[in-house]
Short mmCIF file of C-alpha atoms and ligand atoms in Angstrom, two decimals:
data_model
loop_
_atom_site.label_atom_id
_atom_site.label_comp_id
_atom_site.label_asym_id
_atom_site.label_seq_id
_atom_site.Cartn_x
_atom_site.Cartn_y
_atom_site.Cartn_z
CA MET A 1 -12.85 -21.36 27.53
CA GLY A 2 -9.69 -19.67 26.29
CA LYS A 3 -6.50 -19.10 28.16
CA LYS A 4 -4.71 -15.89 29.04
CA LEU A 5 -1.98 -15.32 26.49
CA ILE A 6 1.32 -13.63 27.25
CA PHE A 7 3.71 -12.39 24.55
CA LEU A 8 7.11 -10.76 24.48
CA GLY A 9 7.24 -7.93 21.91
CA ILE A 10 10.41 -6.42 20.43
CA GLU A 11 10.64 -3.20 18.40
CA THR A 12 13.75 -1.81 16.67
CA SER A 13 12.42 -0.47 13.34
CA CYS A 14 13.65 3.08 13.79
CA ASP A 15 15.27 4.98 16.67
CA GLU A 16 13.53 3.41 19.66
CA THR A 17 14.81 0.18 21.20
CA ALA A 18 11.80 -1.34 22.94
CA ALA A 19 10.62 -4.54 24.60
CA SER A 20 7.35 -5.32 26.35
CA ILE A 21 5.34 -8.09 27.93
CA VAL A 22 1.61 -7.98 27.24
CA GLN A 23 -1.12 -10.27 28.45
CA GLU A 24 -4.51 -10.73 26.85
CA ASN A 25 -7.13 -11.23 29.54
CA LEU A 26 -9.95 -13.74 29.19
CA ASP A 27 -12.39 -10.96 28.27
CA GLY A 28 -10.15 -9.93 25.35
CA THR A 29 -8.76 -6.79 27.00
CA ALA A 30 -5.03 -6.09 27.24
CA LYS A 31 -2.84 -5.90 30.32
CA VAL A 32 0.56 -4.37 29.71
CA LEU A 33 2.81 -6.12 32.23
CA SER A 34 5.86 -4.09 31.20
CA SER A 35 6.84 -1.66 28.47
CA VAL A 36 10.43 -0.50 28.20
CA VAL A 37 11.33 2.10 25.57
CA SER A 38 14.83 3.45 25.18
CA SER A 39 14.85 6.48 22.93
CA GLN A 40 17.96 7.51 21.04
CA ILE A 41 16.94 11.18 20.95
CA LYS A 42 20.22 12.30 22.52
CA GLU A 43 22.30 10.47 19.91
CA HIS A 44 20.41 11.82 16.89
CA GLU A 45 19.73 15.32 18.24
CA LYS A 46 23.05 16.70 17.10
CA PHE A 47 22.36 15.55 13.51
CA GLY A 48 18.75 16.83 13.54
CA GLY A 49 17.51 13.44 12.31
CA ILE A 50 18.09 9.70 12.38
CA VAL A 51 21.42 8.27 11.24
CA PRO A 52 20.67 4.60 10.34
CA GLU A 53 24.08 3.09 11.22
CA LEU A 54 24.16 4.94 14.52
CA ALA A 55 20.62 3.77 15.30
CA ALA A 56 21.48 0.14 14.47
CA ARG A 57 24.61 0.20 16.65
CA SER A 58 22.64 1.64 19.52
CA HIS A 59 19.98 -1.11 19.16
CA VAL A 60 22.74 -3.76 19.32
CA GLU A 61 24.20 -2.18 22.45
CA ASN A 62 20.86 -1.84 24.26
CA ILE A 63 18.60 -4.68 23.20
CA ASP A 64 19.74 -7.38 25.69
CA PHE A 65 19.33 -5.04 28.62
CA ILE A 66 15.93 -3.76 27.40
CA ILE A 67 14.55 -7.30 27.01
CA SER A 68 15.88 -8.34 30.44
CA LYS A 69 14.31 -5.26 31.99
CA ALA A 70 10.95 -5.97 30.30
CA LEU A 71 11.00 -9.51 31.73
CA LYS A 72 12.09 -8.29 35.16
CA ASP A 73 9.47 -5.49 35.32
CA ALA A 74 6.78 -8.02 34.39
CA LYS A 75 8.20 -10.54 36.92
CA ILE A 76 8.25 -13.21 34.27
CA ASN A 77 10.71 -15.48 32.46
CA PHE A 78 10.87 -16.98 28.96
CA GLU A 79 9.16 -20.17 30.13
CA LEU A 80 6.01 -18.30 31.09
CA ILE A 81 5.46 -16.56 27.77
CA ASP A 82 3.32 -18.05 25.03
CA GLY A 83 5.12 -16.49 22.10
CA VAL A 84 7.53 -13.91 20.76
CA ALA A 85 6.68 -11.06 18.36
CA ALA A 86 9.18 -8.74 16.70
CA THR A 87 8.81 -5.95 14.16
CA ALA A 88 9.90 -7.18 10.73
CA GLY A 89 9.10 -4.01 8.73
CA PRO A 90 8.61 -1.49 7.34
CA GLY A 91 11.69 0.41 8.45
CA LEU A 92 15.43 0.59 8.22
CA ILE A 93 16.78 -2.89 7.42
CA VAL A 94 19.92 -2.41 9.55
CA CYS A 95 17.70 -1.55 12.50
CA LEU A 96 14.94 -4.12 11.92
CA THR A 97 17.53 -6.91 11.70
CA VAL A 98 18.62 -6.38 15.32
CA GLY A 99 15.21 -6.90 16.94
CA LEU A 100 14.05 -9.49 14.44
CA ASN A 101 17.13 -11.68 14.89
CA ILE A 102 17.03 -11.63 18.66
CA GLY A 103 13.27 -12.32 18.59
CA LYS A 104 13.78 -15.31 16.33
CA ALA A 105 16.63 -16.55 18.53
CA ILE A 106 14.54 -16.34 21.71
CA ALA A 107 11.60 -18.07 20.01
CA GLY A 108 13.96 -20.75 18.69
CA PHE A 109 15.73 -21.65 21.92
CA SER A 110 12.62 -21.36 24.10
CA GLU A 111 10.57 -23.33 21.54
CA LYS A 112 7.79 -20.75 21.38
CA PRO A 113 5.83 -19.57 18.34
CA PHE A 114 7.22 -16.55 16.53
CA VAL A 115 5.21 -13.74 14.91
CA ALA A 116 6.84 -11.25 12.52
CA VAL A 117 4.86 -8.04 13.00
CA ASN A 118 4.19 -5.21 10.57
CA HIS A 119 5.01 -2.04 12.53
CA LEU A 120 1.99 -0.31 10.94
CA GLU A 121 -0.32 -3.06 12.17
CA GLY A 122 1.21 -2.46 15.61
CA HIS A 123 0.14 1.20 15.43
CA ALA A 124 -3.24 0.24 13.93
CA LEU A 125 -4.11 -2.09 16.83
CA SER A 126 -2.38 -0.03 19.57
CA PRO A 127 -5.54 1.75 20.83
CA ALA A 128 -6.79 -1.68 22.00
CA LEU A 129 -4.02 -1.66 24.64
CA SER A 130 -6.19 0.71 26.66
CA ASN A 131 -9.68 0.51 25.09
CA LYS A 132 -12.05 -2.24 24.11
CA ILE A 133 -12.60 -1.75 20.37
CA LYS A 134 -14.69 -3.78 17.97
CA PHE A 135 -13.90 -4.20 14.28
CA PRO A 136 -14.46 -2.64 11.82
CA TYR A 137 -13.18 0.88 12.46
CA LEU A 138 -11.85 3.83 10.53
CA LEU A 139 -8.18 4.52 11.27
CA LEU A 140 -6.04 7.58 10.76
CA LEU A 141 -2.43 6.48 11.14
CA ILE A 142 -0.10 9.46 11.42
CA SER A 143 3.55 8.80 12.15
CA GLY A 144 7.04 9.82 11.07
CA GLY A 145 6.94 7.62 7.99
CA HIS A 146 3.25 7.18 7.16
CA SER A 147 -0.02 9.10 6.94
CA GLN A 148 -2.95 6.96 5.94
CA TYR A 149 -6.69 6.48 6.26
CA LEU A 150 -7.54 2.80 6.51
CA ILE A 151 -10.63 0.71 7.03
CA VAL A 152 -9.59 -1.82 9.63
CA LYS A 153 -11.88 -4.78 8.97
CA ASP A 154 -10.09 -7.20 11.25
CA VAL A 155 -6.59 -8.26 12.23
CA ASN A 156 -4.61 -8.62 8.97
CA GLU A 157 -7.48 -7.12 6.90
CA TYR A 158 -6.95 -3.54 5.85
CA LYS A 159 -8.31 -1.37 3.08
CA GLN A 160 -6.41 1.83 2.45
CA ILE A 161 -8.71 4.66 1.39
CA GLY A 162 -6.20 7.51 1.54
CA THR A 163 -2.49 8.13 1.92
CA THR A 164 0.06 10.89 1.55
CA ILE A 165 1.34 11.45 -1.96
CA ASP A 166 4.59 12.97 -0.69
CA ASP A 167 5.75 13.61 2.90
CA ALA A 168 4.38 11.90 5.99
CA LEU A 169 2.80 14.16 8.59
CA GLY A 170 5.46 13.49 11.25
CA GLU A 171 8.10 14.27 8.66
CA ALA A 172 6.40 17.62 7.95
CA PHE A 173 6.50 18.42 11.68
CA ASP A 174 10.15 17.35 11.92
CA LYS A 175 11.19 19.40 8.89
CA THR A 176 9.29 22.47 10.10
CA ALA A 177 11.05 22.22 13.47
CA LYS A 178 14.39 21.92 11.71
CA MET A 179 13.73 24.93 9.45
CA LEU A 180 12.71 27.01 12.46
CA ASN A 181 15.48 25.65 14.64
CA LEU A 182 13.05 24.54 17.32
CA GLY A 183 14.81 21.31 18.29
CA TYR A 184 14.55 17.57 17.79
CA PRO A 185 12.29 15.56 17.69
CA GLY A 186 10.26 18.08 15.76
CA GLY A 187 6.66 17.17 16.54
CA PRO A 188 6.64 17.89 20.26
CA ALA A 189 8.81 21.01 19.68
CA VAL A 190 6.40 22.49 17.10
CA GLU A 191 3.46 21.71 19.37
CA LYS A 192 5.12 23.45 22.32
CA PHE A 193 6.09 26.61 20.41
CA ALA A 194 2.82 26.77 18.47
CA LYS A 195 1.02 27.42 21.77
CA GLN A 196 2.82 30.75 22.07
CA GLY A 197 2.25 31.97 18.50
CA ASP A 198 -0.57 33.58 16.51
CA LYS A 199 -2.02 30.79 14.39
CA ASN A 200 -3.78 33.22 12.05
CA PHE A 201 -0.65 35.23 11.22
CA TYR A 202 0.40 33.28 8.11
CA LYS A 203 -1.91 31.97 5.41
CA LEU A 204 -0.25 28.74 4.29
CA PRO A 205 -1.26 26.42 1.43
CA GLU A 206 -3.50 23.41 1.97
CA PRO A 207 -2.39 21.13 -0.89
CA ILE A 208 -5.01 18.99 -2.69
CA ILE A 209 -7.55 20.00 -0.06
CA ASN A 210 -10.51 19.83 -2.43
CA LYS A 211 -9.43 16.92 -4.59
CA ALA A 212 -8.05 13.39 -4.55
CA GLY A 213 -10.54 12.04 -1.98
CA CYS A 214 -8.88 11.58 1.38
CA ASN A 215 -5.34 11.45 0.04
CA LEU A 216 -2.98 13.88 1.72
CA SER A 217 -0.09 16.10 0.63
CA PHE A 218 2.28 18.14 2.77
CA ALA A 219 5.19 18.97 0.44
CA GLY A 220 3.76 22.32 -0.75
CA LEU A 221 3.10 23.35 2.83
CA LYS A 222 6.67 22.45 3.76
CA THR A 223 8.02 24.59 0.91
CA ALA A 224 5.87 27.52 2.02
CA VAL A 225 7.23 27.18 5.57
CA LEU A 226 10.76 27.09 4.16
CA LEU A 227 10.21 30.30 2.18
CA GLN A 228 8.75 32.12 5.17
CA SER A 229 11.41 30.82 7.56
CA LYS A 230 14.11 32.31 5.32
CA LYS A 231 12.42 35.69 5.47
CA ILE A 232 12.01 35.83 9.24
CA LYS A 233 15.61 34.88 10.06
CA ASN A 234 15.78 34.84 13.84
CA ASP A 235 12.75 36.86 14.84
CA LYS A 236 11.42 34.83 17.78
CA LYS A 237 7.85 36.11 17.57
CA LEU A 238 7.52 35.38 13.85
CA LYS A 239 8.96 31.91 14.39
CA LEU A 240 6.27 31.17 16.95
CA ASN A 241 3.62 32.56 14.59
CA LEU A 242 4.89 30.35 11.80
CA ALA A 243 4.89 27.25 14.01
CA ALA A 244 1.33 28.05 15.13
CA SER A 245 0.15 28.75 11.56
CA PHE A 246 1.74 25.52 10.33
CA GLN A 247 -0.04 23.48 13.01
CA LYS A 248 -3.35 25.23 12.32
CA THR A 249 -3.01 24.46 8.60
CA ILE A 250 -2.31 20.80 9.38
CA ILE A 251 -5.42 20.66 11.54
CA ASN A 252 -7.54 22.23 8.77
CA ILE A 253 -6.24 19.65 6.30
CA LEU A 254 -6.88 16.76 8.67
CA LYS A 255 -10.41 17.99 9.47
CA LYS A 256 -11.35 18.33 5.83
CA LYS A 257 -9.85 15.00 4.78
CA THR A 258 -11.25 13.16 7.80
CA GLU A 259 -14.75 14.29 6.81
CA VAL A 260 -14.16 12.77 3.37
CA ALA A 261 -12.92 9.57 5.05
CA PHE A 262 -16.03 9.51 7.29
CA LYS A 263 -18.24 9.58 4.20
CA GLU A 264 -16.22 6.79 2.60
CA PHE A 265 -16.39 4.68 5.76
CA LYS A 266 -20.17 5.13 5.98
CA ARG A 267 -20.47 3.59 2.53
CA PHE A 268 -18.67 0.54 3.91
CA SER A 269 -20.35 0.30 7.33
CA LYS A 270 -24.07 0.84 7.67
CA LYS A 271 -23.95 1.07 11.46
CA GLU A 272 -25.62 4.05 13.13
CA LYS A 273 -22.51 4.90 15.16
CA ASN A 274 -19.00 4.08 13.99
CA VAL A 275 -15.57 4.24 15.59
CA PHE A 276 -12.74 6.52 14.46
CA VAL A 277 -9.29 5.60 15.75
CA VAL A 278 -6.22 7.85 15.59
CA ALA A 279 -2.80 6.27 16.15
CA GLY A 280 0.92 6.86 15.53
CA GLY A 281 3.45 9.35 16.90
CA VAL A 282 1.62 12.47 15.66
CA ALA A 283 -1.55 11.31 17.46
CA ALA A 284 0.17 12.54 20.64
CA ASN A 285 -0.46 16.13 19.52
CA GLN A 286 -3.10 17.61 21.85
CA SER A 287 -4.46 20.18 19.38
CA ILE A 288 -4.91 17.51 16.73
CA ARG A 289 -6.59 15.22 19.28
CA ARG A 290 -9.02 17.93 20.40
CA SER A 291 -9.98 18.96 16.86
CA LEU A 292 -10.52 15.42 15.64
CA GLU A 293 -12.46 14.57 18.78
CA GLN A 294 -14.92 17.42 18.14
CA LEU A 295 -15.19 16.57 14.46
CA SER A 296 -15.93 12.92 15.26
CA LYS A 297 -18.69 13.76 17.66
CA LYS A 298 -20.26 16.12 15.13
CA ASN A 299 -20.27 13.29 12.58
CA ASN A 300 -21.57 10.61 14.96
CA PHE A 301 -18.25 8.76 15.18
CA GLU A 302 -16.85 7.61 18.50
CA PRO A 303 -13.27 8.94 18.66
CA ILE A 304 -10.63 6.66 20.18
CA PHE A 305 -7.00 7.73 20.46
CA SER A 306 -4.00 5.62 21.34
CA ASP A 307 -2.99 6.20 24.92
CA LEU A 308 -0.23 8.84 24.94
CA LYS A 309 2.40 6.31 25.99
CA PHE A 310 1.47 4.06 23.04
CA CYS A 311 1.31 6.75 20.29
CA GLY A 312 5.04 6.79 19.61
CA ASP A 313 7.02 3.66 18.86
CA ASN A 314 6.80 1.03 21.59
CA ALA A 315 6.89 -2.74 21.88
CA ALA A 316 3.57 -3.20 23.72
CA MET A 317 1.77 -2.67 20.41
CA ILE A 318 4.04 -5.27 18.81
CA ALA A 319 3.39 -7.86 21.57
CA TRP A 320 -0.36 -7.17 21.33
CA THR A 321 -0.35 -7.55 17.54
CA GLY A 322 1.65 -10.76 18.01
CA ILE A 323 -1.09 -12.15 20.27
CA GLN A 324 -3.85 -11.15 17.83
CA ARG A 325 -2.08 -12.74 14.87
CA TYR A 326 -1.22 -15.87 16.87
CA LYS A 327 -4.94 -16.28 17.70
CA LYS A 328 -5.62 -16.26 13.96
CA LYS A 329 -2.85 -18.81 13.43
CA LEU A 330 -0.74 -16.24 11.57
CA ILE A 331 2.56 -17.63 12.82
CA ASP A 332 5.86 -17.13 11.02
CA ASN A 333 8.90 -19.23 10.27
CA LEU A 334 12.24 -18.47 11.83
CA ASN A 335 13.66 -17.73 8.38
CA VAL A 336 11.45 -14.65 7.90
CA GLU A 337 13.40 -11.65 6.53
CA PRO A 338 13.03 -7.92 7.35
CA LYS A 339 11.20 -5.74 4.80
CA SER A 340 11.85 -2.04 4.25
CA ARG A 341 8.49 -1.54 2.52
CA TRP A 342 5.41 -3.42 3.71
CA PRO A 343 1.99 -1.83 3.05
CA LEU A 344 -0.92 -2.92 5.23
CA ASP A 345 -3.17 -3.07 2.18
CA LYS A 346 -1.20 -4.90 -0.47
CA PHE A 347 -3.69 -3.90 -3.16
CA ALA A 348 -3.40 -0.17 -2.44
CA PRO A 349 -1.92 1.84 -5.32
CA TYR A 350 1.57 3.21 -4.74
CA MET A 351 0.95 6.94 -4.53
CA LYS A 352 4.39 8.49 -4.73
CA GLY A 353 6.68 9.49 -7.54
CA PRO A 354 6.62 11.37 -10.84
CA GLY A 355 3.65 11.10 -13.14
CA LEU A 356 1.13 10.84 -10.33
CA LYS A 357 -2.21 12.15 -11.59
CA LEU A 358 -4.87 13.32 -9.16
O1 KG4 B 401 5.05 6.55 15.38
P1 KG4 B 401 6.36 7.22 15.58
O2 KG4 B 401 6.93 7.25 16.96
O3 KG4 B 401 7.44 6.63 14.66
C1 KG4 B 401 7.20 6.21 13.37
O4 KG4 B 401 6.69 5.09 13.18
O5 KG4 B 401 7.48 7.04 12.47
O6 KG4 B 401 6.17 8.72 15.05
C2 KG4 B 401 7.20 9.64 15.15
C3 KG4 B 401 6.72 10.96 14.60
C4 KG4 B 401 7.85 11.99 14.51
O7 KG4 B 401 7.83 12.58 13.23
C5 KG4 B 401 7.50 12.97 15.61
O8 KG4 B 401 7.95 14.29 15.35
C6 KG4 B 401 5.98 12.90 15.59
O9 KG4 B 401 5.71 11.53 15.43
N1 KG4 B 401 5.40 13.41 16.84
C7 KG4 B 401 4.57 14.47 16.90
C8 KG4 B 401 4.31 14.69 18.28
N2 KG4 B 401 4.98 13.73 19.00
C9 KG4 B 401 5.64 12.95 18.09
N3 KG4 B 401 4.06 15.27 15.94
C10 KG4 B 401 3.26 16.29 16.34
N4 KG4 B 401 2.98 16.58 17.63
C11 KG4 B 401 3.47 15.80 18.63
N5 KG4 B 401 3.19 16.08 19.90
ZN1 ZN B 402 5.94 4.04 14.39
#
């Protein structure tokens, strides 16, 4: 008979300072005892994007308070936790260092095991915070820095079957919002304004839609939005139409590529019914959720989305991943260093840069 495990998770890879206490119940389900996320939106809003040094300074200023609040909300102290997990990459080194160092320090002085977590694995396992999911599953991870299709075989066992060859999907949303002056962060702003526009008004490009398997590309679409945005200047109605058309194009691309990924996954898993998981910040988009839900059902996949509060960056997914890795004895030393690049599938080809042939 196992024991309930409780971990402290810490996340500072980008512009959210977060800490959380998560418990794994005896039946393997998760109980989030606290999840504190302090967003730096206000600080970065005026620059229309993240300024690394500003983000790092803000993490330093907030992290002690955020961890204390996570402990207090969970009515727990360091003695009662079984381990500490902190994001060690990928991300901005100046930012990662803040959470990683404090995590290592807490683990060191409280003599608890320490787990250095890959932020992408945090997103990949995050749907299990609110659903019981069995491995293997097909994952679409769509965030500000990554857009990938992965076969999740188990904790620490990933096979990448598709990735973006240029921009990440969240980045495309953020840049579109910036070009149309819709506000920051871009994803939620585009989603909000797209509701009021005519999605069929603009015909925008769907790069590599019929080639390169389930790899993705958004750079050509971004350029097309830029060209149109210059033409429409400040016409409110056209702006809304462009936001709506952009989002519709994204959905078309995701539907087409997800069908390719379904086929690929079925070659790997011979089960009658498989699971399709969508995670990461962009997974909060309701139109994307609805479209992928319908598509999954049509293809006999059970769709599972991260809970809305765990789509964007948070530390509950880091604590949960810490517990899962700890159970597999994947424990780290206190001399572990942050990594700016850290693919989940270390054998996956690097898909960016000049000379890429599709
Ligand atoms: O996972 P996340 O919080 O951070 C990274 O690991 O990158 O993802 C942030 C990204 C941003 O690009 C943000 O604009 C996008 O997720 N996002 C959305 C929505 N909410 C957040 N994109 C589209 N629709 C949304 N509702
Ligand atoms: Zn993230």
